[in-house]
């Protein structure tokens, strides 16, 4: 089954997995779907934070 999150598989496999699971649970278990979507948001936030901290470290601030 194709997923709307398949394009993430090559660079962000964790996000792709969470997205595919969220789609899978969308109608059968909406609460689990929302949990998976929340996990996507948290993962993106973590990746962004790592990038910001790395840039600040490299710039010496």
PDB file as gemmi writes it, atoms N, CA and C in Angstrom:
CRYST1    1.000    1.000    1.000  90.00  90.00  90.00 P 1                      
ATOM      1  N   UNK A   1       0.841  -1.190   0.000  1.00  0.00           N  
ATOM      2  CA  UNK A   1       0.000   0.000   0.000  1.00  0.00           C  
ATOM      3  C   UNK A   1       0.882   1.248   0.000  1.00  0.00           C  
ATOM      4  N   UNK A   2       0.601   2.151  -0.888  1.00  0.00           N  
ATOM      5  CA  UNK A   2       1.341   3.408  -0.942  1.00  0.00           C  
ATOM      6  C   UNK A   2       0.843   4.351   0.142  1.00  0.00           C  
ATOM      7  N   UNK A   3       1.759   5.115   0.670  1.00  0.00           N  
ATOM      8  CA  UNK A   3       1.446   6.042   1.745  1.00  0.00           C  
ATOM      9  C   UNK A   3       1.789   7.460   1.317  1.00  0.00           C  
ATOM     10  N   UNK A   4       1.135   8.409   1.916  1.00  0.00           N  
ATOM     11  CA  UNK A   4       1.459   9.812   1.679  1.00  0.00           C  
ATOM     12  C   UNK A   4       2.821  10.178   2.268  1.00  0.00           C  
ATOM     13  N   UNK A   5       3.383   9.298   3.080  1.00  0.00           N  
ATOM     14  CA  UNK A   5       4.648   9.565   3.751  1.00  0.00           C  
ATOM     15  C   UNK A   5       5.817   8.794   3.151  1.00  0.00           C  
ATOM     16  N   UNK A   6       5.596   8.090   2.057  1.00  0.00           N  
ATOM     17  CA  UNK A   6       6.654   7.291   1.434  1.00  0.00           C  
ATOM     18  C   UNK A   6       7.844   8.130   0.984  1.00  0.00           C  
ATOM     19  N   UNK A   7       7.613   9.376   0.611  1.00  0.00           N  
ATOM     20  CA  UNK A   7       8.715  10.226   0.136  1.00  0.00           C  
ATOM     21  C   UNK A   7       9.740  10.501   1.233  1.00  0.00           C  
ATOM     22  N   UNK A   8       9.380  10.294   2.481  1.00  0.00           N  
ATOM     23  CA  UNK A   8      10.302  10.520   3.597  1.00  0.00           C  
ATOM     24  C   UNK A   8      11.228   9.330   3.850  1.00  0.00           C  
ATOM     25  N   UNK A   9      10.913   8.193   3.270  1.00  0.00           N  
ATOM     26  CA  UNK A   9      11.602   6.946   3.586  1.00  0.00           C  
ATOM     27  C   UNK A   9      13.108   7.023   3.374  1.00  0.00           C  
ATOM     28  N   UNK A  10      13.560   7.672   2.334  1.00  0.00           N  
ATOM     29  CA  UNK A  10      14.996   7.672   2.036  1.00  0.00           C  
ATOM     30  C   UNK A  10      15.826   8.466   3.047  1.00  0.00           C  
ATOM     31  N   UNK A  11      15.315   9.617   3.496  1.00  0.00           N  
ATOM     32  CA  UNK A  11      16.105  10.451   4.401  1.00  0.00           C  
ATOM     33  C   UNK A  11      15.621  10.442   5.849  1.00  0.00           C  
ATOM     34  N   UNK A  12      14.341  10.174   6.054  1.00  0.00           N  
ATOM     35  CA  UNK A  12      13.776  10.192   7.398  1.00  0.00           C  
ATOM     36  C   UNK A  12      12.892   8.965   7.627  1.00  0.00           C  
ATOM     37  N   UNK A  13      13.504   7.784   7.729  1.00  0.00           N  
ATOM     38  CA  UNK A  13      12.711   6.561   7.837  1.00  0.00           C  
ATOM     39  C   UNK A  13      11.807   6.507   9.080  1.00  0.00           C  
ATOM     40  N   UNK A  14      12.240   7.125  10.155  1.00  0.00           N  
ATOM     41  CA  UNK A  14      11.411   7.126  11.369  1.00  0.00           C  
ATOM     42  C   UNK A  14      10.118   7.905  11.136  1.00  0.00           C  
ATOM     43  N   UNK A  15      10.237   9.067  10.495  1.00  0.00           N  
ATOM     44  CA  UNK A  15       9.044   9.864  10.194  1.00  0.00           C  
ATOM     45  C   UNK A  15       8.126   9.124   9.225  1.00  0.00           C  
ATOM     46  N   UNK A  16       8.714   8.454   8.256  1.00  0.00           N  
ATOM     47  CA  UNK A  16       7.910   7.693   7.300  1.00  0.00           C  
ATOM     48  C   UNK A  16       7.156   6.571   8.006  1.00  0.00           C  
ATOM     49  N   UNK A  17       7.812   5.904   8.934  1.00  0.00           N  
ATOM     50  CA  UNK A  17       7.164   4.819   9.676  1.00  0.00           C  
ATOM     51  C   UNK A  17       6.004   5.344  10.511  1.00  0.00           C  
ATOM     52  N   UNK A  18       6.242   6.426  11.243  1.00  0.00           N  
ATOM     53  CA  UNK A  18       5.161   7.007  12.051  1.00  0.00           C  
ATOM     54  C   UNK A  18       3.992   7.441  11.172  1.00  0.00           C  
ATOM     55  N   UNK A  19       4.298   8.051  10.035  1.00  0.00           N  
ATOM     56  CA  UNK A  19       3.248   8.507   9.133  1.00  0.00           C  
ATOM     57  C   UNK A  19       2.434   7.361   8.568  1.00  0.00           C  
ATOM     58  N   UNK A  20       3.108   6.306   8.145  1.00  0.00           N  
ATOM     59  CA  UNK A  20       2.392   5.132   7.610  1.00  0.00           C  
ATOM     60  C   UNK A  20       1.514   4.495   8.671  1.00  0.00           C  
ATOM     61  N   UNK A  21       2.021   4.436   9.894  1.00  0.00           N  
ATOM     62  CA  UNK A  21       1.224   3.873  10.980  1.00  0.00           C  
ATOM     63  C   UNK A  21       0.020   4.754  11.281  1.00  0.00           C  
ATOM     64  N   UNK A  22       0.209   6.066  11.249  1.00  0.00           N  
ATOM     65  CA  UNK A  22      -0.911   6.981  11.501  1.00  0.00           C  
ATOM     66  C   UNK A  22      -2.003   6.786  10.458  1.00  0.00           C  
ATOM     67  N   UNK A  23      -1.600   6.653   9.194  1.00  0.00           N  
ATOM     68  CA  UNK A  23      -2.592   6.405   8.144  1.00  0.00           C  
ATOM     69  C   UNK A  23      -3.311   5.078   8.352  1.00  0.00           C  
ATOM     70  N   UNK A  24      -2.560   4.091   8.777  1.00  0.00           N  
ATOM     71  CA  UNK A  24      -3.137   2.759   9.003  1.00  0.00           C  
ATOM     72  C   UNK A  24      -4.205   2.797  10.098  1.00  0.00           C  
ATOM     73  N   UNK A  25      -3.964   3.585  11.145  1.00  0.00           N  
ATOM     74  CA  UNK A  25      -4.869   3.641  12.295  1.00  0.00           C  
ATOM     75  C   UNK A  25      -5.950   4.709  12.182  1.00  0.00           C  
ATOM     76  N   UNK A  26      -5.948   5.469  11.126  1.00  0.00           N  
ATOM     77  CA  UNK A  26      -6.815   6.636  10.995  1.00  0.00           C  
ATOM     78  C   UNK A  26      -8.282   6.342  11.324  1.00  0.00           C  
ATOM     79  N   UNK A  27      -8.838   5.290  10.755  1.00  0.00           N  
ATOM     80  CA  UNK A  27     -10.255   5.002  10.961  1.00  0.00           C  
ATOM     81  C   UNK A  27     -10.489   3.925  12.013  1.00  0.00           C  
ATOM     82  N   UNK A  28      -9.560   2.991  12.156  1.00  0.00           N  
ATOM     83  CA  UNK A  28      -9.771   1.898  13.103  1.00  0.00           C  
ATOM     84  C   UNK A  28      -9.463   2.300  14.545  1.00  0.00           C  
ATOM     85  N   UNK A  29      -8.488   3.198  14.731  1.00  0.00           N  
ATOM     86  CA  UNK A  29      -8.093   3.612  16.083  1.00  0.00           C  
ATOM     87  C   UNK A  29      -7.608   5.065  16.046  1.00  0.00           C  
ATOM     88  N   UNK A  30      -8.539   6.017  16.041  1.00  0.00           N  
ATOM     89  CA  UNK A  30      -8.163   7.437  15.912  1.00  0.00           C  
ATOM     90  C   UNK A  30      -7.196   7.927  16.990  1.00  0.00           C  
ATOM     91  N   UNK A  31      -7.315   7.396  18.206  1.00  0.00           N  
ATOM     92  CA  UNK A  31      -6.405   7.840  19.273  1.00  0.00           C  
ATOM     93  C   UNK A  31      -4.962   7.459  18.957  1.00  0.00           C  
ATOM     94  N   UNK A  32      -4.766   6.246  18.468  1.00  0.00           N  
ATOM     95  CA  UNK A  32      -3.411   5.825  18.086  1.00  0.00           C  
ATOM     96  C   UNK A  32      -2.900   6.651  16.917  1.00  0.00           C  
ATOM     97  N   UNK A  33      -3.785   6.988  16.007  1.00  0.00           N  
ATOM     98  CA  UNK A  33      -3.414   7.840  14.878  1.00  0.00           C  
ATOM     99  C   UNK A  33      -2.889   9.178  15.386  1.00  0.00           C  
ATOM    100  N   UNK A  34      -3.590   9.787  16.313  1.00  0.00           N  
ATOM    101  CA  UNK A  34      -3.158  11.073  16.861  1.00  0.00           C  
ATOM    102  C   UNK A  34      -1.846  10.950  17.616  1.00  0.00           C  
ATOM    103  N   UNK A  35      -1.646   9.818  18.293  1.00  0.00           N  
ATOM    104  CA  UNK A  35      -0.376   9.598  18.994  1.00  0.00           C  
ATOM    105  C   UNK A  35       0.781   9.537  18.001  1.00  0.00           C  
ATOM    106  N   UNK A  36       0.571   8.827  16.897  1.00  0.00           N  
ATOM    107  CA  UNK A  36       1.626   8.719  15.882  1.00  0.00           C  
ATOM    108  C   UNK A  36       1.903  10.074  15.244  1.00  0.00           C  
ATOM    109  N   UNK A  37       0.880  10.848  14.986  1.00  0.00           N  
ATOM    110  CA  UNK A  37       1.077  12.183  14.427  1.00  0.00           C  
ATOM    111  C   UNK A  37       1.829  13.077  15.415  1.00  0.00           C  
ATOM    112  N   UNK A  38       1.521  12.925  16.693  1.00  0.00           N  
ATOM    113  CA  UNK A  38       2.258  13.666  17.714  1.00  0.00           C  
ATOM    114  C   UNK A  38       3.722  13.267  17.748  1.00  0.00           C  
ATOM    115  N   UNK A  39       3.982  11.976  17.543  1.00  0.00           N  
ATOM    116  CA  UNK A  39       5.360  11.494  17.514  1.00  0.00           C  
ATOM    117  C   UNK A  39       6.114  12.062  16.315  1.00  0.00           C  
ATOM    118  N   UNK A  40       5.410  12.250  15.200  1.00  0.00           N  
ATOM    119  CA  UNK A  40       6.030  12.889  14.031  1.00  0.00           C  
ATOM    120  C   UNK A  40       6.436  14.317  14.397  1.00  0.00           C  
ATOM    121  N   UNK A  41       5.525  15.053  15.024  1.00  0.00           N  
ATOM    122  CA  UNK A  41       5.820  16.427  15.427  1.00  0.00           C  
ATOM    123  C   UNK A  41       6.996  16.505  16.386  1.00  0.00           C  
ATOM    124  N   UNK A  42       7.048  15.600  17.355  1.00  0.00           N  
ATOM    125  CA  UNK A  42       8.149  15.590  18.313  1.00  0.00           C  
ATOM    126  C   UNK A  42       9.470  15.244  17.633  1.00  0.00           C  
ATOM    127  N   UNK A  43       9.438  14.325  16.695  1.00  0.00           N  
ATOM    128  CA  UNK A  43      10.660  13.944  15.977  1.00  0.00           C  
ATOM    129  C   UNK A  43      11.184  15.103  15.136  1.00  0.00           C  
ATOM    130  N   UNK A  44      10.282  15.814  14.474  1.00  0.00           N  
ATOM    131  CA  UNK A  44      10.691  16.974  13.675  1.00  0.00           C  
ATOM    132  C   UNK A  44      11.282  18.042  14.585  1.00  0.00           C  
ATOM    133  N   UNK A  45      10.629  18.278  15.715  1.00  0.00           N  
ATOM    134  CA  UNK A  45      11.125  19.271  16.668  1.00  0.00           C  
ATOM    135  C   UNK A  45      12.524  18.906  17.152  1.00  0.00           C  
ATOM    136  N   UNK A  46      12.750  17.646  17.443  1.00  0.00           N  
ATOM    137  CA  UNK A  46      14.063  17.190  17.909  1.00  0.00           C  
ATOM    138  C   UNK A  46      15.118  17.394  16.825  1.00  0.00           C  
ATOM    139  N   UNK A  47      14.795  17.045  15.585  1.00  0.00           N  
ATOM    140  CA  UNK A  47      15.743  17.223  14.490  1.00  0.00           C  
ATOM    141  C   UNK A  47      16.079  18.697  14.279  1.00  0.00           C  
ATOM    142  N   UNK A  48      15.087  19.568  14.373  1.00  0.00           N  
ATOM    143  CA  UNK A  48      15.328  21.005  14.233  1.00  0.00           C  
ATOM    144  C   UNK A  48      16.197  21.539  15.365  1.00  0.00           C  
ATOM    145  N   UNK A  49      15.936  21.083  16.571  1.00  0.00           N  
ATOM    146  CA  UNK A  49      16.730  21.531  17.712  1.00  0.00           C  
ATOM    147  C   UNK A  49      18.187  21.121  17.555  1.00  0.00           C  
ATOM    148  N   UNK A  50      18.410  19.910  17.089  1.00  0.00           N  
ATOM    149  CA  UNK A  50      19.782  19.454  16.862  1.00  0.00           C  
ATOM    150  C   UNK A  50      20.467  20.337  15.826  1.00  0.00           C  
ATOM    151  N   UNK A  51      19.754  20.705  14.772  1.00  0.00           N  
ATOM    152  CA  UNK A  51      20.324  21.567  13.739  1.00  0.00           C  
ATOM    153  C   UNK A  51      20.661  22.958  14.287  1.00  0.00           C  
ATOM    154  N   UNK A  52      19.770  23.525  15.065  1.00  0.00           N  
ATOM    155  CA  UNK A  52      19.992  24.867  15.631  1.00  0.00           C  
ATOM    156  C   UNK A  52      21.183  24.855  16.582  1.00  0.00           C  
ATOM    157  N   UNK A  53      21.242  23.859  17.441  1.00  0.00           N  
ATOM    158  CA  UNK A  53      22.356  23.775  18.392  1.00  0.00           C  
ATOM    159  C   UNK A  53      23.667  23.572  17.639  1.00  0.00           C  
ATOM    160  N   UNK A  54      23.660  22.739  16.613  1.00  0.00           N  
ATOM    161  CA  UNK A  54      24.874  22.501  15.827  1.00  0.00           C  
ATOM    162  C   UNK A  54      25.344  23.780  15.148  1.00  0.00           C  
ATOM    163  N   UNK A  55      24.410  24.535  14.563  1.00  0.00           N  
ATOM    164  CA  UNK A  55      24.782  25.787  13.906  1.00  0.00           C  
ATOM    165  C   UNK A  55      25.352  26.794  14.891  1.00  0.00           C  
ATOM    166  N   UNK A  56      24.729  26.886  16.057  1.00  0.00           N  
ATOM    167  CA  UNK A  56      25.245  27.828  17.070  1.00  0.00           C  
ATOM    168  C   UNK A  56      26.617  27.415  17.543  1.00  0.00           C  
ATOM    169  N   UNK A  57      26.852  26.129  17.693  1.00  0.00           N  
ATOM    170  CA  UNK A  57      28.156  25.640  18.122  1.00  0.00           C  
ATOM    171  C   UNK A  57      29.208  25.964  17.060  1.00  0.00           C  
ATOM    172  N   UNK A  58      28.855  25.728  15.812  1.00  0.00           N  
ATOM    173  CA  UNK A  58      29.820  25.981  14.733  1.00  0.00           C  
ATOM    174  C   UNK A  58      30.128  27.473  14.583  1.00  0.00           C  
ATOM    175  N   UNK A  59      29.159  28.316  14.870  1.00  0.00           N  
ATOM    176  CA  UNK A  59      29.371  29.763  14.779  1.00  0.00           C  
ATOM    177  C   UNK A  59      30.059  30.324  16.021  1.00  0.00           C  
ATOM    178  N   UNK A  60      30.160  29.516  17.072  1.00  0.00           N  
ATOM    179  CA  UNK A  60      30.838  29.953  18.278  1.00  0.00           C  
ATOM    180  C   UNK A  60      30.005  30.822  19.196  1.00  0.00           C  
ATOM    181  N   UNK A  61      28.677  30.691  19.111  1.00  0.00           N  
ATOM    182  CA  UNK A  61      27.817  31.512  19.965  1.00  0.00           C  
ATOM    183  C   UNK A  61      27.289  30.710  21.123  1.00  0.00           C  
TER     184      UNK A  61                                                      
END                                                                             
